Short mmCIF file of C-alpha atoms and ligand atoms in Angstrom, two decimals:
data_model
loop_
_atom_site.label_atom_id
_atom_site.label_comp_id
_atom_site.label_asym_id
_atom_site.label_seq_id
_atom_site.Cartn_x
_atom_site.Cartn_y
_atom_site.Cartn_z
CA UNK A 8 -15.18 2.85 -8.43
CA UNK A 9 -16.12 1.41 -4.90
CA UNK A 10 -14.89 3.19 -1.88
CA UNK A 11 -14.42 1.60 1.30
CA UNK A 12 -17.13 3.08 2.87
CA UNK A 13 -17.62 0.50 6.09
CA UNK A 14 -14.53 -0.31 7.45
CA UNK A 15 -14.29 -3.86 8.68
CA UNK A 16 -12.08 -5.03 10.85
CA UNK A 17 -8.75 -6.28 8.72
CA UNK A 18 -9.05 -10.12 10.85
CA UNK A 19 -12.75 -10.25 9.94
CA UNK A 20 -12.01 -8.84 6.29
CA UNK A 21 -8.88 -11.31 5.98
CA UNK A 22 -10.89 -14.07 7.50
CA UNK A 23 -13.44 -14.02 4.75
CA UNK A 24 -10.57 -13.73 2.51
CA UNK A 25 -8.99 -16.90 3.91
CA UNK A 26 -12.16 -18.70 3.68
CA UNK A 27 -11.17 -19.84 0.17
CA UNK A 28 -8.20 -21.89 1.32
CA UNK A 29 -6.89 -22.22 -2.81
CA UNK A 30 -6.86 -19.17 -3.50
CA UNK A 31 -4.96 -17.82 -0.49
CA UNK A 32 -2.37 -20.43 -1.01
CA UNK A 33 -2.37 -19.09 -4.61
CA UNK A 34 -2.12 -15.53 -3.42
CA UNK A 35 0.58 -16.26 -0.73
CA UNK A 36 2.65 -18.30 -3.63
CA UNK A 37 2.27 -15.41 -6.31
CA UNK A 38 3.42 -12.85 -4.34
CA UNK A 39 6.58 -14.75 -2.74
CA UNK A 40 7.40 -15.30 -6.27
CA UNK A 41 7.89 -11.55 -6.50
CA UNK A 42 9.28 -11.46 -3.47
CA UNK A 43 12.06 -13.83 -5.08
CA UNK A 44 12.35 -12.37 -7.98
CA UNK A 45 13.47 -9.02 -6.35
CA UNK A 46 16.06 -11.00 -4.40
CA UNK A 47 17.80 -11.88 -7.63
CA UNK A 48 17.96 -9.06 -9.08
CA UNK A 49 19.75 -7.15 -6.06
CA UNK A 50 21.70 -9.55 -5.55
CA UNK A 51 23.25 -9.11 -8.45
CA UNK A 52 23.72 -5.09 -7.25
CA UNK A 53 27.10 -5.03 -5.14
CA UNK A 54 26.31 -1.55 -5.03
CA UNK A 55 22.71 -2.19 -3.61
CA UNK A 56 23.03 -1.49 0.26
CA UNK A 57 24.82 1.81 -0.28
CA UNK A 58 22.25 2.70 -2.93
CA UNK A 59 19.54 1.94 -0.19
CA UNK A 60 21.26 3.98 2.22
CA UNK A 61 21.75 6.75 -0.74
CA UNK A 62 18.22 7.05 -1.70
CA UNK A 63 17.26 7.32 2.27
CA UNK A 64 19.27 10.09 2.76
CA UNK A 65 18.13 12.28 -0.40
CA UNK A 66 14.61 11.59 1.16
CA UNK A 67 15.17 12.39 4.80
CA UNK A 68 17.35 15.47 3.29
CA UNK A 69 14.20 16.46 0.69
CA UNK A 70 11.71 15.88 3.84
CA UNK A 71 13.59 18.04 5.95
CA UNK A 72 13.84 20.93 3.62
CA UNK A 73 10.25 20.44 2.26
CA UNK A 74 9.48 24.38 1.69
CA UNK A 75 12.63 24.89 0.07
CA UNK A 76 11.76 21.87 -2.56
CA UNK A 77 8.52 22.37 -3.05
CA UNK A 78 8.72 26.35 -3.52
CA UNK A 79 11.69 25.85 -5.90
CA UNK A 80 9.44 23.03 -8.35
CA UNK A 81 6.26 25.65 -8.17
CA UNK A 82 8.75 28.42 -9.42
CA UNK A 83 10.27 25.86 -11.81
CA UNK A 84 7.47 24.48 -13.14
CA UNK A 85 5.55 27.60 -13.59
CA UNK A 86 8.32 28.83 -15.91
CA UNK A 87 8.36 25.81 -17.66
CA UNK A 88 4.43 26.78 -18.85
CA UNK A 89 2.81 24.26 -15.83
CA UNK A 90 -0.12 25.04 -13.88
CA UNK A 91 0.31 24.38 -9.91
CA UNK A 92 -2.19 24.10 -7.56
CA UNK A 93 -2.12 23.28 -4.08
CA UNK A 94 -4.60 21.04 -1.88
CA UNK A 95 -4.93 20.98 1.50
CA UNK A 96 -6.93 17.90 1.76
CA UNK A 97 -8.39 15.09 -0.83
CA UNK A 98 -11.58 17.23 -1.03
CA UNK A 99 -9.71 20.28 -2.77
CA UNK A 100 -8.00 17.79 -4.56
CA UNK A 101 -11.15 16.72 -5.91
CA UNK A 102 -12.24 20.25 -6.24
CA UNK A 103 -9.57 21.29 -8.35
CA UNK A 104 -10.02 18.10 -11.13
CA UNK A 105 -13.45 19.05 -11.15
CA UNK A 106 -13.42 22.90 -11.91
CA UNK A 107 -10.41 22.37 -14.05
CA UNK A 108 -12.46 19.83 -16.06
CA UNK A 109 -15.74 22.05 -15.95
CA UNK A 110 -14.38 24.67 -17.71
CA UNK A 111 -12.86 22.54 -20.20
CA UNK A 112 -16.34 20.97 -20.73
CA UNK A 113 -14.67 17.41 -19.73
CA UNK A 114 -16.45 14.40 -20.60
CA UNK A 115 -14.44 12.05 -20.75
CA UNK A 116 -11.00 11.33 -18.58
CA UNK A 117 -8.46 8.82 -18.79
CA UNK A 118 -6.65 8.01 -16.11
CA UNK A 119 -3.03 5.78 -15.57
CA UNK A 120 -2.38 4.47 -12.44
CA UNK A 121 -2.37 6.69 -9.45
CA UNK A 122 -2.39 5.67 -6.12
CA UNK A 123 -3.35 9.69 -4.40
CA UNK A 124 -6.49 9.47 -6.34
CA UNK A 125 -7.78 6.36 -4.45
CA UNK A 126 -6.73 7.88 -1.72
CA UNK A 127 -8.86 10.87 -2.31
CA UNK A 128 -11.59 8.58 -3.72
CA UNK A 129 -11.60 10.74 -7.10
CA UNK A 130 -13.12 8.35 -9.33
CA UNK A 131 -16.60 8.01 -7.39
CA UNK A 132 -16.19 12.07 -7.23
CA UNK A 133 -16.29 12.94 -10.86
CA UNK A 134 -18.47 10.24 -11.59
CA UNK A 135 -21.23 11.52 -9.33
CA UNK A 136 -20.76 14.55 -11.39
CA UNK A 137 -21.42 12.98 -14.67
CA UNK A 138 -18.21 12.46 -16.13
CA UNK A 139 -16.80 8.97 -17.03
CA UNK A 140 -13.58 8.26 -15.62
CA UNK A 141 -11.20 5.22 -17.16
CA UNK A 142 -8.78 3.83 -15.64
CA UNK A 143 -5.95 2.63 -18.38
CA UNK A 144 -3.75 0.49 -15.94
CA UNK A 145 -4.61 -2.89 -17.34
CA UNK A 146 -5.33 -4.28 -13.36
CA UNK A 147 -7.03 -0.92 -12.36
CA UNK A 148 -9.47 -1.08 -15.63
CA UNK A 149 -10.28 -4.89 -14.03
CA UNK A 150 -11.07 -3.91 -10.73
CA UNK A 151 -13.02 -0.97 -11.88
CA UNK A 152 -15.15 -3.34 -13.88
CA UNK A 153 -15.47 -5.29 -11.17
CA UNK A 154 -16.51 -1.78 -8.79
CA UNK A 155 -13.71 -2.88 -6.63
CA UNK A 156 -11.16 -0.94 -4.66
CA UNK A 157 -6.94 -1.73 -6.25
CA UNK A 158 -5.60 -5.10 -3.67
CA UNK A 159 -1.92 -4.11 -4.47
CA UNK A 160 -0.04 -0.61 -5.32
CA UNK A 161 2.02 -1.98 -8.08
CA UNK A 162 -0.35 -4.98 -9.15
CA UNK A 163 -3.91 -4.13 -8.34
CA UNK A 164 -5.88 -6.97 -9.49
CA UNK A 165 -3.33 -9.55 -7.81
CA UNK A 166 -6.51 -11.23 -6.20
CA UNK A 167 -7.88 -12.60 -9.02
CA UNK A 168 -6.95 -15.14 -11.12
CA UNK A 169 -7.33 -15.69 -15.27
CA UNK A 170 -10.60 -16.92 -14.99
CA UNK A 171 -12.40 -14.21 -13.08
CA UNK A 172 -10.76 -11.85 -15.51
CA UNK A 173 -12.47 -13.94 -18.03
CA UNK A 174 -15.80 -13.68 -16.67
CA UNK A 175 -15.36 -9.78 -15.91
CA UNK A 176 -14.86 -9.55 -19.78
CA UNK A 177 -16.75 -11.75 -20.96
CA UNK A 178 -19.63 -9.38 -18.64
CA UNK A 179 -18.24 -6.17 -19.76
CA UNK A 180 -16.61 -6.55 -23.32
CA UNK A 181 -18.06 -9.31 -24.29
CA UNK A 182 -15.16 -12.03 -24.84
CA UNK A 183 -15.83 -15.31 -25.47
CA UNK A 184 -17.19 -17.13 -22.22
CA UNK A 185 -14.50 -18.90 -20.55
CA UNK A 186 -12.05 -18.07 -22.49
CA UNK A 187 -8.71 -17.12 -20.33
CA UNK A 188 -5.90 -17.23 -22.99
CA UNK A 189 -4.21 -13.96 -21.34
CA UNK A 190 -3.39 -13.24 -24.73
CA UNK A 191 -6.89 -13.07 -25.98
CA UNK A 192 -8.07 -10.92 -22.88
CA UNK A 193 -5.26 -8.69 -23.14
CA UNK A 194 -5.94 -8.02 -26.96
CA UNK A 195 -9.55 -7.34 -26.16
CA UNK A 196 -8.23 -4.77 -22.95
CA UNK A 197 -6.39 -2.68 -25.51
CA UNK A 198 -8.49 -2.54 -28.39
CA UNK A 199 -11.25 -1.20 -25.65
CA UNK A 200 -8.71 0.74 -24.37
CA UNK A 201 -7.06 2.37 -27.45
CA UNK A 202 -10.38 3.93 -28.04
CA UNK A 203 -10.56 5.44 -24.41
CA UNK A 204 -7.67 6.92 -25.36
CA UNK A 205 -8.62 8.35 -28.05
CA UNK A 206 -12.13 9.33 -26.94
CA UNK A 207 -10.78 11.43 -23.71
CA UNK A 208 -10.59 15.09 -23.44
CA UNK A 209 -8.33 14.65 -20.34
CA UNK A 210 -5.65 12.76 -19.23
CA UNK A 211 -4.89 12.62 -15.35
CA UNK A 212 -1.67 10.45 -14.23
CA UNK A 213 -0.05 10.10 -11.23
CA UNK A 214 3.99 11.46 -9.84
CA UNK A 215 6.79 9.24 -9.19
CA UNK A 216 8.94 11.69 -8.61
CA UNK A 217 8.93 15.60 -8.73
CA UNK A 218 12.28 17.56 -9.69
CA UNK A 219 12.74 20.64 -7.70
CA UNK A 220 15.48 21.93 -9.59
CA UNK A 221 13.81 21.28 -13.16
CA UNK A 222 9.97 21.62 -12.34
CA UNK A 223 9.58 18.48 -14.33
CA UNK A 224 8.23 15.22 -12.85
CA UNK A 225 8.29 11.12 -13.77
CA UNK A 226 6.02 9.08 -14.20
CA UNK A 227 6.37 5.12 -14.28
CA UNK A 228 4.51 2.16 -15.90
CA UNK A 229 5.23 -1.33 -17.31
CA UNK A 230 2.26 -0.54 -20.05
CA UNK A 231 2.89 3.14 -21.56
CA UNK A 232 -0.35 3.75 -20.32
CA UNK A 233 -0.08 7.28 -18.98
CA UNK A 234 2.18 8.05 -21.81
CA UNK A 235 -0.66 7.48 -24.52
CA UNK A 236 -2.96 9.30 -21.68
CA UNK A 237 -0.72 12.09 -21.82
CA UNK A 238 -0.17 12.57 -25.54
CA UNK A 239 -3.29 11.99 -26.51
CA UNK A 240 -5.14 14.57 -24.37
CA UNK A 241 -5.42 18.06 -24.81
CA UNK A 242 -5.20 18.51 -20.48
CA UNK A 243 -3.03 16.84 -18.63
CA UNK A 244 -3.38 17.01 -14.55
CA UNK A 245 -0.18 15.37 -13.06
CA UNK A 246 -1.51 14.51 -9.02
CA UNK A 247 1.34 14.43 -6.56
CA UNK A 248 1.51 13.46 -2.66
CA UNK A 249 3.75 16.25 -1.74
CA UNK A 250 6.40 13.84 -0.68
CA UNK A 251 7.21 13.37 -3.59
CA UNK A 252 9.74 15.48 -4.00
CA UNK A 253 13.41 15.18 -4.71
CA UNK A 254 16.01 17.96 -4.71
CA UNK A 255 18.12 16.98 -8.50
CA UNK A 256 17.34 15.48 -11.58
CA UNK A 257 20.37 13.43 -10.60
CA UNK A 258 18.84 11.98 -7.53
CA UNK A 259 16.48 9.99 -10.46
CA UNK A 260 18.96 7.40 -11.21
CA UNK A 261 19.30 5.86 -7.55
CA UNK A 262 15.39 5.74 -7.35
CA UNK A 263 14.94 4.48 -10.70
CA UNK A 264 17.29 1.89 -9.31
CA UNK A 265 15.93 1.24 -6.62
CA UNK A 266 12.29 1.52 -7.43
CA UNK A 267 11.62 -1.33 -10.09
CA UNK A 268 14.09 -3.57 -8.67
CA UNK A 269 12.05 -3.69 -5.07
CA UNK A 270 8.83 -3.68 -6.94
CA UNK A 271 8.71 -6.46 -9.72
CA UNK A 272 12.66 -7.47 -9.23
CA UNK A 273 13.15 -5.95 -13.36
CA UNK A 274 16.02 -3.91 -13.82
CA UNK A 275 14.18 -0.52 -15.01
CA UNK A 276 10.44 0.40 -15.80
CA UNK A 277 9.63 -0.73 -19.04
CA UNK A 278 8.25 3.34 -19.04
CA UNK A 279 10.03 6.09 -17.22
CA UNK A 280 8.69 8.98 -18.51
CA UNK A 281 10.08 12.50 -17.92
CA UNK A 282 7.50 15.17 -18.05
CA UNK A 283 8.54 18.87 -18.22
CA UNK A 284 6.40 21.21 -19.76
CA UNK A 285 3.33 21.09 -22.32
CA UNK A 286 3.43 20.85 -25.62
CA UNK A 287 2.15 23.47 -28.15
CA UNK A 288 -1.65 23.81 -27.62
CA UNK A 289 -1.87 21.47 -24.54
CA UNK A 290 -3.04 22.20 -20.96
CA UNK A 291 -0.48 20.83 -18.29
CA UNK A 292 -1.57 21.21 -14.47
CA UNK A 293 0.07 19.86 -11.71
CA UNK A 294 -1.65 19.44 -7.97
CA UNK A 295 0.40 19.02 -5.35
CA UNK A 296 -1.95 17.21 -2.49
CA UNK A 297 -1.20 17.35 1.71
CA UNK A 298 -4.05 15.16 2.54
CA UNK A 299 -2.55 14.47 5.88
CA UNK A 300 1.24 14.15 5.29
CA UNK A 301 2.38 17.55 7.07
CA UNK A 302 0.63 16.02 10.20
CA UNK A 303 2.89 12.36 9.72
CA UNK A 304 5.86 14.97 9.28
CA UNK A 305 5.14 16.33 12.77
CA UNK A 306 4.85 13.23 14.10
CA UNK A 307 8.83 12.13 14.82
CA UNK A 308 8.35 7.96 15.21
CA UNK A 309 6.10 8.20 11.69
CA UNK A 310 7.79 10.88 9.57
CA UNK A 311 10.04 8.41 8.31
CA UNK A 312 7.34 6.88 6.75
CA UNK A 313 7.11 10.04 4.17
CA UNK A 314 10.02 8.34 2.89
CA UNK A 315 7.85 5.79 0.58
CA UNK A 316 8.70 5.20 -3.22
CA UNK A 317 5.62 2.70 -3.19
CA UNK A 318 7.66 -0.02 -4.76
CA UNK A 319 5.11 -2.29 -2.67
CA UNK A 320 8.62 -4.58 -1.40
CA UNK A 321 7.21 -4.42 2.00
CA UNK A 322 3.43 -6.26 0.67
CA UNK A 323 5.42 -8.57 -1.35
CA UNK A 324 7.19 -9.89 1.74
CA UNK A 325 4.64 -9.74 4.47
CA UNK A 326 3.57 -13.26 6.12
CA UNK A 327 0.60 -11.34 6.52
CA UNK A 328 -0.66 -9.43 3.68
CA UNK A 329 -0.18 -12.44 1.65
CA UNK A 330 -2.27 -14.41 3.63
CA UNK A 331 -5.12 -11.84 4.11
CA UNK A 332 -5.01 -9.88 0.41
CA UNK A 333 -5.24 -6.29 0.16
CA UNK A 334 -9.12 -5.48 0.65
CA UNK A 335 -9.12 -6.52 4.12
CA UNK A 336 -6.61 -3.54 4.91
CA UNK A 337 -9.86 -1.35 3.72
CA UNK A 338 -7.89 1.53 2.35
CA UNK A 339 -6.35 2.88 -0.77
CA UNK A 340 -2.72 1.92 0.23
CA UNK A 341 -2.45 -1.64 1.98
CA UNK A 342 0.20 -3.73 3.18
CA UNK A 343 2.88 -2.75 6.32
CA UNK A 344 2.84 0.67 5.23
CA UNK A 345 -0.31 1.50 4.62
CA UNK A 346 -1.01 0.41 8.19
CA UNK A 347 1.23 3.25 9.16
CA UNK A 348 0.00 5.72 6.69
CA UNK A 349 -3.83 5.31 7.12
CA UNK A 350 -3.80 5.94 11.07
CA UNK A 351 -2.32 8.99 10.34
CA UNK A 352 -5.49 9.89 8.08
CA UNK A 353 -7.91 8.38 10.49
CA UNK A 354 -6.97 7.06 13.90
CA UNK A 355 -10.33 5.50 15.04
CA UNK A 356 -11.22 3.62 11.80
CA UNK A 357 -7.66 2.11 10.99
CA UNK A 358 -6.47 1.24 14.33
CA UNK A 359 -6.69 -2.55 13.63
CA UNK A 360 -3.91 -2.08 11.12
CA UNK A 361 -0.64 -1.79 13.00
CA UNK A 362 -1.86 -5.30 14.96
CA UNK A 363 -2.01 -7.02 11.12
CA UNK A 364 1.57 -7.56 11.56
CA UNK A 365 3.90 -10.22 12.74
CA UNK A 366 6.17 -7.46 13.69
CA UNK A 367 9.07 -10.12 11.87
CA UNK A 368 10.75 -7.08 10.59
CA UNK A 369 11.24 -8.57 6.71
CA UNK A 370 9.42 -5.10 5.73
CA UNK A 371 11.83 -3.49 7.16
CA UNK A 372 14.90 -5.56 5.70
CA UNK A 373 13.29 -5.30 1.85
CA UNK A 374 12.37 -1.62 2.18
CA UNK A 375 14.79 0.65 -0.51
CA UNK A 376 14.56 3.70 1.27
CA UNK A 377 15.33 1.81 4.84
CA UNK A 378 11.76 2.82 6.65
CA UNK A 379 11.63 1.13 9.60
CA UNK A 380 8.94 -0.38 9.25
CA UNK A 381 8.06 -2.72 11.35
CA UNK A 382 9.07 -0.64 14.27
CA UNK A 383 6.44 2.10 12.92
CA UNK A 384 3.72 -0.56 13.50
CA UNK A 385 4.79 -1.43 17.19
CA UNK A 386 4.99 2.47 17.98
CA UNK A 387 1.84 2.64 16.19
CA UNK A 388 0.38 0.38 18.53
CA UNK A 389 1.35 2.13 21.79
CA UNK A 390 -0.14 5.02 20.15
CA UNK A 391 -3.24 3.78 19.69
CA UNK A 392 -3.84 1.98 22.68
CA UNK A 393 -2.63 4.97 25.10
CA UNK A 394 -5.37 7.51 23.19
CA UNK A 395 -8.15 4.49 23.61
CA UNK A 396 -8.74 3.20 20.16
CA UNK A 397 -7.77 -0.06 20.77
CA UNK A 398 -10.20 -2.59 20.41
CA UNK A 399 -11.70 -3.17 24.44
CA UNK A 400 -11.16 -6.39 24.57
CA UNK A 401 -7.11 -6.20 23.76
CA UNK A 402 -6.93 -3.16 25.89
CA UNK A 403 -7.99 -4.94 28.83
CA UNK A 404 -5.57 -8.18 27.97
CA UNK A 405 -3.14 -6.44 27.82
CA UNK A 406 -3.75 -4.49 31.42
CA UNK A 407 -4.20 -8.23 32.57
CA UNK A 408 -0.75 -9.11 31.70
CA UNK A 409 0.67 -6.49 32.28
CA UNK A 410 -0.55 -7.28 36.02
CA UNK A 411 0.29 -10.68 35.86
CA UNK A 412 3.83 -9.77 34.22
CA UNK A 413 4.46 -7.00 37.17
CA UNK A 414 4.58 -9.74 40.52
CA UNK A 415 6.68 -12.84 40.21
CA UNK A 416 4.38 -14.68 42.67
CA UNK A 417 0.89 -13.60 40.90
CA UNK A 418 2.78 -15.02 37.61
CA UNK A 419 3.55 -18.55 39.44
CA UNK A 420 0.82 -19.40 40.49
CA UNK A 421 -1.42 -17.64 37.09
CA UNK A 422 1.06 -20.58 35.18
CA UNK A 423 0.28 -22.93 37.33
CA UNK A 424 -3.60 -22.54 37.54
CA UNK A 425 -3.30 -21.95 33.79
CA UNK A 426 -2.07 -25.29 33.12
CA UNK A 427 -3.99 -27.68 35.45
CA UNK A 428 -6.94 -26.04 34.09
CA UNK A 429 -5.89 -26.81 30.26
CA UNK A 430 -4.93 -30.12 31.42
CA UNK A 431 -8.53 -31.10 33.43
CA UNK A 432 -10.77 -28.54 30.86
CA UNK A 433 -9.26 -28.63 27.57
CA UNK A 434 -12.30 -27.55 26.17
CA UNK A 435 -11.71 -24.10 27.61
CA UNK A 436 -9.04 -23.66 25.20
CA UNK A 437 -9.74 -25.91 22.51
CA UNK A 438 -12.75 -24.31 21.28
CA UNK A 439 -13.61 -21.96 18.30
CA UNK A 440 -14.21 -19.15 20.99
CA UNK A 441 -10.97 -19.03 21.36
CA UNK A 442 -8.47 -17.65 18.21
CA UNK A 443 -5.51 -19.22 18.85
CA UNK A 444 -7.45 -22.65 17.79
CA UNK A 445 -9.46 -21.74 14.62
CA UNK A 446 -5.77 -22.83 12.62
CA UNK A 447 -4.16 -24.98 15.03
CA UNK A 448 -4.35 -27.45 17.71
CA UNK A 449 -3.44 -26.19 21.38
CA UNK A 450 -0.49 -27.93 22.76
CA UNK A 451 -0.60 -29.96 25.70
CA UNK A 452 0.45 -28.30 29.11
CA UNK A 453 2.78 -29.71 31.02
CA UNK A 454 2.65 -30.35 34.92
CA UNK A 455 5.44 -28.53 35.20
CA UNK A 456 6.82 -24.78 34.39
CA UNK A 457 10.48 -24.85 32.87
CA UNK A 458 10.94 -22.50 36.04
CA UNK A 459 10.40 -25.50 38.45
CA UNK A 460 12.52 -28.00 35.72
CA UNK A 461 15.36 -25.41 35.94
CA UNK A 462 15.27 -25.19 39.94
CA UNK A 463 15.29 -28.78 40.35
CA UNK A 464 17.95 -29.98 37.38
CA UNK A 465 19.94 -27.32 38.66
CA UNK A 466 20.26 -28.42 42.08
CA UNK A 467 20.98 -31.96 40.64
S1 SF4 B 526 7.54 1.27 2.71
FE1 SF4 B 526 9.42 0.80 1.60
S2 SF4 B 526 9.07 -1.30 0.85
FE2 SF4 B 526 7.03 -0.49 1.42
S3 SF4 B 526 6.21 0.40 -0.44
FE3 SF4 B 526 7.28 2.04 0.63
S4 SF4 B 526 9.33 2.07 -0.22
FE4 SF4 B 526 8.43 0.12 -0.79
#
């Protein structure tokens, strides 16, 4: 599968995106419908605020006792007959798939939705090393044929629409040509699928969420995918973001709970699917991946972030992910939070992300484990502009008005040249130089300030 190997810039990315006005109102629409939909159905929760505050204390209580979890799930696991391995970064992660699947002989690997191993670019990995990797996620096996990165976390081929799934099987399974009866394409998805399935060697799947006191992990999908994966396989490598831990298997029911509901507003998964040990004659390995996360634990305004079910509530809701789609955000995980995750991974090449936010703080209000979002991305932006990877041009703006904002009489009279120069010139402003115009027209100044309209109806 593609990797985003040349960031762009997510306004350039999102502006190409925009360029086809239909499908961005189509996009926007789609995704408020989920956004709905999720309103409904906690709603009907009177429970739902405590079970928000619930699940955000298990996490901040599992994050803070990390080596204690973690420790407890290798030692639990292990007894339970489970392979653990450890990775310090996505290239051990990739490492340890391989050699694993070397001395298995692996040809052939299916793999069920998993968000770490985009992250760690896996797919392109074993690939390059001669060994075909499928991804069983109806959306992901899309967008692979398509050699495009996920757009979504939960719904990763949310960009397109029925007829470019059409022509992407008419091109690689050979479907009738324009035929988009989502019926008939899904049909033809499993049948290619099924014998994936049954071809594979190997089964990798992702980790909702790992057990420490049981060593067993779950693992959930609306299409049974990883389940058939699973069974069907004589390996099975379970990858895990090492946040992912939870303390008791009866911490699972709140984020079950909350989980589904924030993500496609349905009660439960259609597949929640407890994995414990292997079964007679089968391989089962877990790797449990750091790829960044203990520095975004030592970071105090970001470690909250750790706290992430990736029910993808926060995308949903965004003004501005649903206006710009996911590839513009040029990493594995998009959206509000992958704008705080990603500068942790790489400061210099994602520090346009925290500014792709209206900083409206509906993230924040949808998000089950109560990250504060939205504040994340404003810190973020400090951050980033103090250690000098802000772009120059918003760096120097920004010292501008920060001059302009520090002396009462520089701001008068800035105002007032400001607007008898929009009034004679409006072609200063009013031009496509100028970003503020490229969606709307500039208003009008005024002669006046509301200062001066104050003093004098005051005095009246
Ligand atoms: S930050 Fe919150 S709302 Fe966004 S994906 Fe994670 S858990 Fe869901």
């Amino acid at each position: 599968m593609e990797k985003f190997l040349k960031p762009v810039e997510h306004a350039v990315a999102a502006e190409k995106f925009i360029s086809d006005e239909a499908r961005t109102n189509w996009h926007d629409e789609t995704l408020w419908f989920v956004r709905a939909k999720r309103d409904k159905i906690v709603h009907k929760l009177p429970e739902w605020e405590s079970l928000r505050e619930l699940g955000s204390q298990i996490k901040n209580h599992a994050l803070s006792n990390l080596d204690t979890y973690l420790l407890a799930f290798e030692k639990n696991a292990q007894a339970n007959g489970v392979k653990v391995h450890w990775a310090a970064d996505a290239k051990e992660h990739n490492e340890i798939i391989l050699e694993i699947a070397r001395k298995n002989n692996v040809k052939k690997i299916v793999k069920s939705k998993s968000m770490l191993t985009e992250e760690c670019h896996l797919n392109p990995f074993l690939i390059s090393k001669g060994i075909e990797v499928v991804d069983t996620d109806l959306g992901e096996r899309i967008v692979q044929f398509r050699n495009e990165p996920p757009s979504h976390i939960v719904l990763p081929a949310i960009h397109l629409k029925k007829q470019d799934v059409s022509d992407t099987f008419h091109e690689h399974l050979h479907t009738e040509k324009g035929n988009n009866d989502p019926q008939y394409l899904t049909e033809a998805a499993r049948q290619h699928l099924r014998n994936k399935f049954i071809e594979a060697d190997l089964s990798i799947t992702g980790v909702n969420f790992a057990v420490a006191e049981t060593g067993g992990f779950v693992v959930c999908t609306n299409e049974g995918n990883a389940d058939m994966g699973a069974h069907a396989a004589k390996i099975h490598i379970a990858c895990m973001g090492f946040e992912k831990i939870i303390p008791k298997a009866e911490h699972l029911s709140v984020f079950l709970r909350l989980l589904t509901r924030s993500a496609t507003g349905q009660p439960i998964t259609t597949y929640s699917s407890h994995f414990h040990r292997p079964r007679k004659g089968q391989e089962m390995h877990i790797v449990i991946v750091d790829n960044g996360r203990s520095k975004q634990l030592g970071r105090e305004d970001f470690r909250n972030s750790l706290k992430c079910i990736r029910c993808a509530a926060c995308f949903n809701t965004c003004p501005v992910y649903r206006r710009s789609g996911g590839h513009s955000y040029h990493n594995a995980t998009a959206g509000p939070i992958g704008s705080i995750l990603n500068p942790n991974i790489n400061m210099r090449e994602n520090a346009d992300l925290p500014f792709a936010s209206t900083l409206c703080g509906s993230c924040t209000n949808v998000c089950p484990v109560k990250i504060n979002i939205h504040e994340q991305l404003w810190k973020w932006r400090q951050v980033l502009t103090e250690e000098g990877y802000a772009s120059s041009g918003k760096t120097a703006g920004m010292k501008g008005m920060a001059f302009v904002l520090s002396y009462p009489k520089v701001f008068r009279f800035a105002g007032k040249a400001g607007r008898w120069i929009i009034r004679m010139f409006p072609g200063l402003v009013n031009n496509t130089l100028n970003p503020w115009y490229k969606q709307r027209e500039m208003p009008v100044a005024p002669k006046h300030s509301f200062r001066d309209w104050y003093i004098k109806n005051k005095k009246a």
